[in-house]
């Protein structure tokens, strides 16, 4: 009973207020299969990349069969949910196209009341051509993993994947397919990733840069992980590079860090309510149907349950889910409540596995803080002040057109 | 040189503004030069519904929200203009908004009790999203469209 009351309170706090329903995307990262044609040294799935077992369509159907009910449950709290399915692996595009056809048929059969979208995260290295053709034809989103450095993302025979992936991505671009790029940031590409902006702006529509995180083979992680201050320096250099670029590319997490720096310089402080955002809405579904919130993926102590046994509308009320939220909340109390960027940073980074530095059993937010500082310095060195940011924000709102309209066009 | 550099930086921050909550953008927009105090300037914004709102910062960091209603056949003003003038101009009436959601440039301004609600994180953009892809444009499948 206490658990139910608590989840009601949590959901209630997600709602912006009396003004109306809040749109909210709920993301399912679905592990189709761990099988992969690459053996990236840092991969958190490294131990299972040879396993060919695939998520059964019966499990996929169980997931979809409860989505409308889950949506109704959320709607009762004033949330207008949309659902996003990220088909993940291993390498999902090694799966035959027929599998994706059946996924589509099951979605159409079961998800009738709420909008949803699909995306695939691929290494684009020797993928199944018919599967790729199907997801393109079905207007699914595509993300491609590219690190812009040799020697770390290798095939099973130690052949470097980088030249092939770049060639495949460029061919895909030429065919008219838009895609985002995801890069894992470590010592292997610290010297090349800033220059990679030029490639990204020419061929991709967005970029996500994830500092290397734990979960993969320990020796590789130890060897490749960058110190926090170097990560911040790289963010700053990419921020600078983009400002000189020909085309604007959204970059995660740099845009979030820049947003905090801008608000800080403008003095636009809000008193953060760390309880507001405690409801995690990104879930990882393992091949066997076990489901986790994103920051606690594969941690058996925090498994919410199994999708074959319970639907999401039940799992979101589970004690395991609530415990995950309590841990996140504690992390925010430890990090955000004493942070110099409190009130400017939205604290969402504490929900991200790659943004925390583990130390002595604690989860510390270090490189995001340094990244905000670095971007603030970049802006101040360029003579940007409070009034400049005010003008930019008014331009963004369409309140006062300025020369920025020309620059942005 | 510095002017050009600032212009380039401003253009490169479009996606950073897109990640802010509506209330954060308005707070930033109210910012003027450091020597003009903390209150900031009123923000005039046209809404997607076709009207216009005036958001007036007060000394306690609250932002009061008004509908801008033209009198006697006057038309809504086109920026740029001195937004303080709008408060004094008799051709326009400012009607306090009690409770409503106003859409400005795709963002939702939540107004309650006459004031813009504080929200550091924009729920509309789901800041906790992890999905390894971060596409700016999605094409959701809507079953009954």
Coordinates of C-alpha atoms in Angstrom, one line a residue:
Chain A
X1 CA 0.0 0.0 0.0
X2 CA 2.8 2.3 0.9
X3 CA 4.5 1.5 -2.4
X4 CA 1.4 2.4 -4.4
X5 CA 1.0 5.6 -2.5
X6 CA 4.7 6.5 -3.2
X7 CA 4.4 5.9 -7.0
X8 CA 1.3 8.0 -7.1
X9 CA 3.2 10.8 -5.4
X10 CA 6.2 10.3 -7.8
X11 CA 4.0 10.5 -10.9
X12 CA 2.1 13.4 -9.5
X13 CA 5.4 15.3 -9.2
X14 CA 6.1 14.8 -12.9
X15 CA 3.2 16.8 -13.9
X16 CA 4.0 20.4 -14.5
X17 CA 1.0 21.9 -12.8
X18 CA -2.6 22.7 -13.3
X19 CA -2.1 24.0 -16.8
X20 CA -2.5 20.7 -18.6
X21 CA -1.1 17.3 -19.5
X22 CA 2.7 16.8 -19.8
X23 CA 4.1 15.1 -22.9
X24 CA 6.6 12.5 -21.9
X25 CA 8.5 9.9 -23.9
X26 CA 9.0 6.5 -22.4
X27 CA 11.9 4.6 -23.9
X28 CA 12.5 0.9 -24.1
X29 CA 16.0 -0.2 -25.0
X30 CA 15.3 -3.7 -26.2
X31 CA 18.2 -6.1 -26.4
X32 CA 17.2 -8.3 -29.4
X33 CA 20.4 -10.4 -29.2
X34 CA 23.9 -10.0 -27.7
X35 CA 25.4 -11.5 -30.9
X36 CA 27.8 -9.1 -32.6
X37 CA 30.2 -9.0 -35.5
X38 CA 32.5 -6.7 -33.6
X39 CA 34.5 -7.1 -30.4
X40 CA 34.9 -3.6 -29.2
X41 CA 37.4 -3.7 -26.4
X42 CA 35.3 -1.6 -23.9
X43 CA 31.8 -3.1 -24.7
X44 CA 29.7 -3.7 -21.6
X45 CA 28.2 -6.7 -23.4
X46 CA 31.7 -8.1 -24.1
X47 CA 31.2 -11.4 -22.3
X48 CA 28.1 -12.3 -24.4
X49 CA 28.9 -11.0 -27.8
X50 CA 29.2 -14.6 -29.2
X51 CA 25.8 -15.6 -27.9
X52 CA 23.3 -16.1 -30.7
X53 CA 20.2 -16.4 -28.6
X54 CA 17.5 -13.9 -29.7
X55 CA 14.6 -12.4 -27.8
X56 CA 11.6 -14.5 -28.6
X57 CA 8.7 -12.9 -30.4
X58 CA 6.5 -14.1 -27.6
X59 CA 8.5 -11.8 -25.2
X60 CA 8.3 -8.9 -27.7
X61 CA 4.5 -9.5 -27.8
X62 CA 4.3 -9.4 -24.0
X63 CA 6.0 -6.1 -23.9
X64 CA 3.7 -4.6 -26.5
X65 CA 0.6 -6.2 -25.1
X66 CA 0.7 -4.1 -22.0
X67 CA 1.7 -0.7 -23.5
X68 CA -1.8 0.6 -23.9
X69 CA -2.6 -0.3 -20.3
X70 CA 0.7 1.3 -19.2
X71 CA -0.3 4.4 -21.2
X72 CA -3.7 4.5 -19.6
X73 CA -2.1 4.2 -16.2
X74 CA 0.1 7.2 -17.0
X75 CA -2.7 9.2 -18.6
X76 CA -4.6 8.9 -15.3
X77 CA -1.9 11.1 -13.8
X78 CA -2.1 13.7 -16.5
X79 CA 0.8 12.4 -18.6
X80 CA 0.5 12.1 -22.3
X81 CA 3.0 9.4 -23.0
X82 CA 4.7 8.5 -26.3
X83 CA 6.7 5.3 -26.5
X84 CA 10.0 4.8 -28.1
X85 CA 11.5 1.4 -28.9
X86 CA 15.3 1.4 -29.4
X87 CA 16.3 -2.0 -30.9
X88 CA 19.7 -2.7 -29.5
X89 CA 22.2 -5.5 -29.3
X90 CA 24.9 -6.8 -29.9
X91 CA 24.3 -5.9 -33.5
X92 CA 20.6 -5.7 -34.2
X93 CA 21.0 -5.5 -37.9
X94 CA 22.3 -9.1 -38.0
X95 CA 18.8 -10.2 -37.3
X96 CA 16.8 -11.1 -40.5
X97 CA 14.3 -8.5 -41.8
X98 CA 11.5 -11.0 -41.2
X99 CA 12.0 -10.5 -37.4
X100 CA 11.5 -6.8 -37.8
X101 CA 8.4 -7.4 -39.9
X102 CA 6.9 -9.5 -37.2
X103 CA 7.8 -6.8 -34.6
X104 CA 5.9 -4.3 -36.7
X105 CA 2.9 -6.5 -37.0
X106 CA 2.8 -7.1 -33.2
X107 CA 3.1 -3.4 -32.6
X108 CA 0.2 -2.7 -34.9
X109 CA -1.8 -5.4 -33.3
X110 CA -1.3 -4.3 -29.7
X111 CA -0.4 -0.6 -29.5
X112 CA -3.6 1.1 -30.6
X113 CA -4.0 4.2 -28.3
X114 CA -0.6 5.8 -28.0
X115 CA 2.0 7.1 -30.5
X116 CA 5.2 5.3 -30.7
X117 CA 8.5 5.2 -32.7
X118 CA 11.3 2.8 -33.5
X119 CA 15.0 3.2 -33.8
X120 CA 18.0 0.9 -34.3
X121 CA 21.5 1.3 -32.9
X122 CA 23.9 -0.3 -35.3
X123 CA 27.7 -0.6 -35.9
X124 CA 26.9 -0.6 -39.6
X125 CA 29.7 -3.2 -40.2
X126 CA 28.5 -6.0 -42.4
X127 CA 24.9 -5.7 -41.5
X128 CA 22.0 -7.7 -43.0
X129 CA 21.1 -5.7 -46.1
X130 CA 17.5 -6.7 -46.1
X131 CA 17.1 -5.8 -42.4
X132 CA 18.7 -2.4 -43.1
X133 CA 16.4 -1.9 -46.1
X134 CA 13.4 -2.7 -44.1
X135 CA 14.1 -0.2 -41.3
X136 CA 14.8 2.5 -43.9
X137 CA 11.6 1.7 -45.7
X138 CA 9.7 1.7 -42.4
X139 CA 11.0 5.2 -41.5
X140 CA 12.7 3.9 -38.4
X141 CA 15.5 6.1 -36.9
X142 CA 19.0 4.9 -37.2
X143 CA 22.0 5.5 -34.9
X144 CA 25.5 4.5 -35.9
X145 CA 28.3 3.8 -33.5
X146 CA 31.5 5.4 -34.7
X147 CA 34.5 6.3 -32.6
X148 CA 36.7 8.0 -35.3
X149 CA 39.8 6.1 -34.2
X150 CA 41.4 2.8 -35.2
X151 CA 42.3 -0.2 -33.1
X152 CA 39.4 -0.5 -30.6
X153 CA 36.3 -1.4 -32.5
X154 CA 37.6 -4.6 -34.2
X155 CA 36.0 -7.5 -35.9
X156 CA 36.2 -11.0 -34.6
X157 CA 39.4 -11.5 -36.6
X158 CA 40.9 -8.3 -35.3
X159 CA 40.2 -6.4 -38.5
X160 CA 39.7 -2.8 -37.8
X161 CA 36.1 -1.8 -38.5
X162 CA 36.5 2.0 -38.8
X163 CA 37.2 2.3 -42.6
X164 CA 34.4 0.0 -43.5
X165 CA 31.9 1.7 -41.2
X166 CA 32.8 5.2 -42.5
X167 CA 32.4 3.9 -46.1
X168 CA 29.0 2.3 -45.3
X169 CA 27.8 5.4 -43.5
X170 CA 28.8 7.7 -46.3
X171 CA 27.1 5.4 -48.8
X172 CA 24.0 5.5 -46.6
X173 CA 24.0 9.3 -46.5
X174 CA 24.4 9.4 -50.3
X175 CA 21.3 7.2 -50.6
X176 CA 19.3 9.9 -48.6
X177 CA 19.1 8.1 -45.2
X178 CA 19.5 10.4 -42.2
X179 CA 21.2 9.0 -39.1
X180 CA 22.7 10.1 -35.8
X181 CA 26.2 9.1 -34.6
X182 CA 27.1 7.8 -31.2
X183 CA 30.7 7.9 -30.2
X184 CA 32.3 6.4 -27.1
X185 CA 34.9 8.8 -25.7
X186 CA 38.2 7.4 -24.4
X187 CA 41.9 7.6 -24.7
X188 CA 41.7 5.9 -28.1
X189 CA 39.9 8.8 -29.7
X190 CA 40.9 11.7 -27.5
X191 CA 43.2 13.0 -30.2
X192 CA 40.8 12.6 -33.1
X193 CA 37.3 13.3 -31.9
X194 CA 37.4 17.1 -32.1
X195 CA 38.3 16.9 -35.8
X196 CA 35.5 14.4 -36.3
X197 CA 33.0 17.2 -36.1
X198 CA 33.7 18.0 -39.7
X199 CA 32.6 14.5 -40.7
X200 CA 29.6 14.5 -38.5
X201 CA 28.3 17.9 -39.8
X202 CA 28.7 16.6 -43.4
X203 CA 27.0 13.2 -43.0
X204 CA 24.9 13.0 -39.8
X205 CA 22.0 14.9 -38.2
X206 CA 23.0 14.5 -34.5
X207 CA 25.9 13.4 -32.3
X208 CA 25.9 11.7 -28.9
X209 CA 29.3 11.5 -27.2
X210 CA 29.4 9.1 -24.3
X211 CA 32.5 9.0 -22.1
X212 CA 33.6 5.4 -21.5
X213 CA 31.8 3.9 -18.6
X214 CA 32.2 0.8 -16.5
X215 CA 30.7 -2.6 -17.4
X216 CA 33.1 -3.8 -20.0
X217 CA 36.4 -5.7 -19.4
X218 CA 38.1 -4.0 -16.5
X219 CA 41.6 -3.9 -18.1
X220 CA 40.3 -2.2 -21.2
X221 CA 38.2 0.3 -19.2
X222 CA 41.2 1.1 -17.0
X223 CA 43.4 1.6 -20.1
X224 CA 41.0 3.6 -22.1
X225 CA 39.1 5.7 -19.6
X226 CA 40.0 9.4 -19.7
X227 CA 40.5 11.6 -16.6
X228 CA 37.5 13.8 -15.9
X229 CA 39.4 17.1 -16.7
X230 CA 40.4 15.8 -20.1
X231 CA 36.8 14.9 -20.9
X232 CA 35.8 18.5 -20.0
X233 CA 38.6 19.9 -22.2
X234 CA 37.4 17.8 -25.1
X235 CA 33.8 19.0 -24.6
X236 CA 35.0 22.6 -24.7
X237 CA 37.1 22.0 -27.8
X238 CA 34.2 20.4 -29.7
X239 CA 31.9 23.3 -28.5
X240 CA 34.4 25.7 -30.0
X241 CA 34.8 23.6 -33.2
X242 CA 31.0 23.6 -33.7
X243 CA 30.8 27.4 -33.5
X244 CA 33.2 27.6 -36.4
X245 CA 31.4 24.9 -38.4
X246 CA 29.3 25.2 -41.5
X247 CA 26.2 23.4 -40.2
X248 CA 24.7 23.2 -36.7
X249 CA 24.6 19.7 -35.3
X250 CA 22.9 19.0 -31.9
X251 CA 25.5 17.3 -29.6
X252 CA 24.6 15.5 -26.5
X253 CA 25.8 16.2 -23.7
X254 CA 27.4 19.4 -24.9
X255 CA 24.1 21.1 -25.5
X256 CA 22.9 20.3 -22.0
X257 CA 26.1 21.6 -20.4
X258 CA 25.9 24.7 -22.5
X259 CA 22.4 25.2 -21.4
X260 CA 23.4 25.2 -17.8
X261 CA 26.3 27.6 -18.5
X262 CA 24.0 30.0 -20.3
X263 CA 21.5 30.0 -17.5
X264 CA 24.2 30.5 -14.9
X265 CA 25.7 33.5 -16.8
X266 CA 22.2 35.0 -17.3
X267 CA 21.5 34.6 -13.6
X268 CA 18.3 32.6 -14.5
X269 CA 18.3 30.4 -11.5
X270 CA 15.5 28.1 -10.5
X271 CA 15.2 26.5 -7.1
X272 CA 15.5 22.9 -8.1
X273 CA 13.1 20.3 -6.8
X274 CA 15.1 17.1 -6.9
X275 CA 12.0 15.1 -6.4
X276 CA 10.4 16.3 -9.6
X277 CA 12.5 14.3 -12.0
X278 CA 12.8 11.1 -10.0
X279 CA 10.7 9.0 -12.3
X280 CA 13.0 7.3 -14.7
X281 CA 11.5 6.7 -18.0
X282 CA 14.2 4.8 -19.8
X283 CA 14.1 1.0 -19.5
X284 CA 16.4 -1.7 -20.7
X285 CA 14.8 -5.0 -21.6
X286 CA 17.3 -7.9 -21.7
X287 CA 17.1 -10.8 -24.2
X288 CA 15.3 -13.0 -21.6
X289 CA 12.7 -10.3 -20.7
X290 CA 14.3 -9.0 -17.5
X291 CA 13.7 -5.3 -17.3
X292 CA 15.7 -2.5 -15.5
X293 CA 15.7 1.2 -15.3
X294 CA 18.6 2.5 -17.4
X295 CA 21.1 3.5 -14.6
X296 CA 20.8 0.1 -13.0
X297 CA 20.8 -2.2 -16.1
X298 CA 21.9 -5.7 -15.5
X299 CA 22.2 -5.2 -11.7
X300 CA 20.3 -8.2 -10.4
X301 CA 19.6 -6.4 -7.2
X302 CA 17.7 -3.8 -9.0
X303 CA 15.9 -5.9 -11.7
X304 CA 12.2 -4.7 -11.8
X305 CA 11.0 -8.1 -12.9
X306 CA 10.5 -10.0 -16.1
X307 CA 8.2 -8.8 -19.0
X308 CA 7.1 -12.3 -19.6
X309 CA 5.5 -12.4 -16.1
X310 CA 4.4 -8.8 -15.5
X311 CA 3.5 -5.9 -17.8
X312 CA 5.0 -2.4 -17.4
X313 CA 1.8 -1.2 -15.8
X314 CA 2.6 -3.6 -12.9
X315 CA 6.4 -3.3 -12.9
X316 CA 6.4 0.4 -12.5
X317 CA 4.8 -0.1 -9.1
X318 CA 7.4 -2.7 -8.1
X319 CA 9.5 -2.1 -4.9
X320 CA 12.6 -2.6 -7.1
X321 CA 11.7 0.4 -9.3
X322 CA 11.0 2.6 -6.3
X323 CA 14.4 1.6 -4.7
X324 CA 16.1 2.7 -8.0
X325 CA 14.4 6.1 -7.6
X326 CA 15.5 6.4 -4.0
X327 CA 19.2 5.7 -5.0
X328 CA 19.0 8.4 -7.8
X329 CA 17.5 10.8 -5.3
X330 CA 20.3 10.1 -2.8
X331 CA 22.8 10.7 -5.6
X332 CA 21.2 14.1 -6.3
X333 CA 21.3 15.0 -2.6
X334 CA 25.0 14.2 -2.4
X335 CA 26.0 15.8 -5.7
X336 CA 23.4 18.4 -6.8
X337 CA 22.4 20.0 -3.6
X338 CA 26.0 21.1 -2.9
X339 CA 26.9 21.9 -6.5
X340 CA 28.0 25.3 -7.8
X341 CA 25.7 24.8 -10.7
X342 CA 22.6 24.1 -8.6
X343 CA 19.6 25.8 -10.0
X344 CA 21.2 26.0 -13.5
X345 CA 21.9 22.4 -14.3
X346 CA 18.7 20.3 -14.5
X347 CA 20.3 17.4 -12.6
X348 CA 19.3 14.9 -15.3
X349 CA 23.0 13.9 -15.6
X350 CA 22.7 12.0 -12.3
X351 CA 20.4 9.6 -14.2
X352 CA 23.1 8.8 -16.8
X353 CA 25.5 6.0 -16.3
X354 CA 28.3 7.7 -18.2
X355 CA 28.2 11.0 -16.4
X356 CA 29.1 9.8 -12.9
X357 CA 32.5 8.8 -11.7
X358 CA 32.5 5.9 -9.3
X359 CA 34.7 6.5 -6.3
X360 CA 34.8 4.7 -2.9
X361 CA 31.3 3.2 -3.5
X362 CA 29.9 6.6 -4.3
X363 CA 28.7 8.1 -7.7
X364 CA 30.2 11.5 -8.2
X365 CA 29.3 14.0 -10.8
X366 CA 32.7 15.4 -11.9
X367 CA 33.2 15.9 -15.6
X368 CA 29.8 17.4 -16.3
X369 CA 30.6 20.1 -13.7
X370 CA 34.0 20.7 -15.3
X371 CA 32.3 20.7 -18.7
X372 CA 29.9 23.5 -17.7
X373 CA 32.8 25.5 -16.3
X374 CA 34.8 25.0 -19.5
X375 CA 31.9 26.2 -21.7
X376 CA 31.3 29.2 -19.5
X377 CA 34.9 30.1 -19.8
X378 CA 34.7 29.8 -23.6
X379 CA 31.7 32.1 -23.6
X380 CA 33.3 34.7 -21.3
X381 CA 36.5 34.7 -23.2
X382 CA 34.5 35.6 -26.3
X383 CA 33.0 38.6 -24.5
X384 CA 29.6 37.0 -23.9
X385 CA 27.8 38.5 -20.9
X386 CA 24.4 38.5 -19.3
X387 CA 22.9 40.9 -21.8
X388 CA 24.2 38.9 -24.8
X389 CA 22.5 35.8 -23.5
X390 CA 19.3 37.8 -22.9
X391 CA 19.4 38.8 -26.5
X392 CA 20.0 35.3 -27.7
X393 CA 17.1 34.0 -25.6
X394 CA 14.7 36.7 -26.8
X395 CA 15.7 35.7 -30.3
X396 CA 15.0 32.1 -29.5
X397 CA 11.5 33.0 -28.2
X398 CA 10.9 35.0 -31.4
X399 CA 10.5 38.1 -29.1
X400 CA 13.1 40.3 -30.8
X401 CA 14.6 39.4 -34.2
X402 CA 18.3 40.2 -34.3
X403 CA 21.2 39.6 -36.7
X404 CA 21.3 36.1 -35.2
X405 CA 18.4 35.1 -37.4
X406 CA 20.7 35.7 -40.4
X407 CA 23.6 33.8 -38.7
X408 CA 21.4 30.9 -37.8
X409 CA 19.9 30.6 -41.3
Chain B
X1 CA 36.4 40.1 -34.3
X2 CA 34.8 39.7 -31.0
X3 CA 31.3 40.6 -32.4
X4 CA 31.7 38.0 -35.1
X5 CA 32.8 35.4 -32.6
X6 CA 29.8 36.1 -30.4
X7 CA 27.5 35.8 -33.4
X8 CA 28.9 32.4 -34.3
X9 CA 28.6 31.2 -30.7
X10 CA 25.0 32.4 -30.6
X11 CA 24.1 30.5 -33.7
X12 CA 25.9 27.4 -32.3
X13 CA 23.8 27.5 -29.2
X14 CA 20.4 26.9 -30.9
X15 CA 20.1 23.3 -29.6
X16 CA 21.2 24.4 -26.1
X17 CA 18.2 26.8 -25.9
X18 CA 16.0 24.0 -27.3
X19 CA 16.9 21.8 -24.3
X20 CA 15.8 24.5 -21.7
X21 CA 12.5 24.6 -20.1
X22 CA 10.2 27.4 -21.3
X23 CA 10.5 29.1 -18.0
X24 CA 14.3 29.0 -18.0
X25 CA 14.4 30.5 -21.5
X26 CA 12.1 33.3 -20.4
X27 CA 14.3 34.0 -17.3
X28 CA 17.3 34.1 -19.5
X29 CA 15.5 36.3 -22.0
X30 CA 14.7 38.8 -19.2
X31 CA 18.4 39.2 -18.5
X32 CA 19.9 42.6 -19.4
X33 CA 23.3 44.1 -18.7
X34 CA 24.8 43.4 -15.3
X35 CA 24.3 47.0 -14.1
X36 CA 20.6 47.0 -14.7
X37 CA 19.7 45.0 -11.7
X38 CA 18.2 41.7 -11.1
X39 CA 14.7 42.3 -12.3
X40 CA 15.2 42.2 -16.0
X41 CA 13.0 43.4 -18.9
X42 CA 9.5 42.3 -19.8
X43 CA 9.3 39.6 -22.5
X44 CA 6.8 39.9 -25.3
X45 CA 6.1 36.7 -27.3
X46 CA 3.6 35.8 -29.8
X47 CA 1.8 32.5 -29.1
X48 CA 1.0 29.7 -31.5
X49 CA -2.7 30.4 -30.9
X50 CA -2.2 33.8 -32.6
X51 CA -2.2 36.1 -29.6
X52 CA 0.6 37.6 -27.6
X53 CA 1.7 37.4 -24.0
X54 CA 3.8 39.8 -21.9
X55 CA 6.0 38.2 -19.2
X56 CA 7.0 40.7 -16.6
X57 CA 9.8 39.7 -14.1
X58 CA 9.3 40.9 -10.6
X59 CA 11.9 41.5 -7.9
X60 CA 11.2 38.2 -6.1
X61 CA 12.3 36.2 -9.2
X62 CA 8.7 35.5 -10.1
X63 CA 7.4 36.3 -13.6
X64 CA 3.9 37.6 -14.0
X65 CA 2.0 36.7 -17.1
X66 CA -0.4 38.8 -19.1
X67 CA -2.4 38.5 -22.3
X68 CA -1.8 41.5 -24.6
X69 CA -5.2 42.7 -25.9
X70 CA -5.3 45.5 -28.5
X71 CA -8.0 48.2 -28.0
X72 CA -10.1 49.8 -30.7
X73 CA -8.9 47.8 -33.7
X74 CA -5.2 48.2 -32.9
X75 CA -3.0 45.4 -34.1
X76 CA -0.5 43.4 -32.0
X77 CA 2.9 45.1 -32.2
X78 CA 5.8 43.7 -34.1
X79 CA 9.1 43.5 -32.3
X80 CA 11.6 45.0 -31.8
X81 CA 10.2 47.7 -29.5
X82 CA 10.7 48.7 -25.9
X83 CA 8.6 46.2 -24.1
X84 CA 8.3 48.6 -21.1
X85 CA 6.4 50.9 -23.4
X86 CA 3.7 48.2 -23.9
X87 CA 2.8 48.5 -20.2
X88 CA 2.2 52.3 -20.5
X89 CA 0.6 52.3 -24.0
X90 CA -3.2 52.9 -23.7
X91 CA -3.8 51.1 -27.1
X92 CA -3.2 47.8 -25.4
X93 CA -4.7 46.2 -22.3
X94 CA -2.8 43.7 -20.2
X95 CA -5.1 41.0 -18.8
X96 CA -3.6 38.9 -16.1
X97 CA -3.5 35.2 -17.0
X98 CA -4.8 33.2 -14.1
X99 CA -4.1 29.6 -15.1
X100 CA -3.3 28.4 -18.6
X101 CA -0.7 26.7 -20.8
X102 CA 0.6 29.0 -23.5
X103 CA 2.6 27.7 -26.4
X104 CA 5.4 29.8 -27.6
X105 CA 7.7 28.5 -30.3
X106 CA 6.8 24.9 -29.6
X107 CA 7.5 25.3 -25.9
X108 CA 4.8 25.3 -23.3
X109 CA 4.6 28.1 -20.7
X110 CA 2.7 26.8 -17.7
X111 CA 1.0 29.7 -15.9
X112 CA -0.6 29.3 -12.5
X113 CA -2.0 31.9 -10.1
X114 CA -0.9 34.6 -12.5
X115 CA 2.7 33.6 -12.5
X116 CA 4.9 31.5 -14.8
X117 CA 5.7 28.2 -13.1
X118 CA 9.3 27.5 -12.3
X119 CA 10.7 24.4 -14.0
X120 CA 14.3 23.8 -14.4
X121 CA 13.9 20.7 -16.4
X122 CA 11.7 20.7 -19.5
X123 CA 9.6 17.6 -19.2
X124 CA 8.7 18.1 -22.9
X125 CA 12.2 17.1 -23.9
X126 CA 12.6 14.3 -21.4
X127 CA 16.0 15.2 -20.0
X128 CA 16.5 11.7 -18.7
X129 CA 16.3 10.1 -22.1
X130 CA 19.1 7.6 -22.6
X131 CA 18.2 5.9 -25.8
X132 CA 21.5 5.8 -27.5
X133 CA 20.1 7.7 -30.4
X134 CA 19.3 11.3 -29.9
X135 CA 17.5 12.3 -33.0
X136 CA 16.1 15.8 -33.1
X137 CA 13.2 14.8 -35.3
X138 CA 11.1 11.8 -34.7
X139 CA 8.3 10.4 -36.8
X140 CA 6.1 8.7 -34.3
X141 CA 3.7 6.2 -35.7
X142 CA 0.2 7.2 -34.6
X143 CA -2.1 4.3 -34.9
X144 CA -5.3 6.1 -35.6
X145 CA -4.1 9.1 -37.6

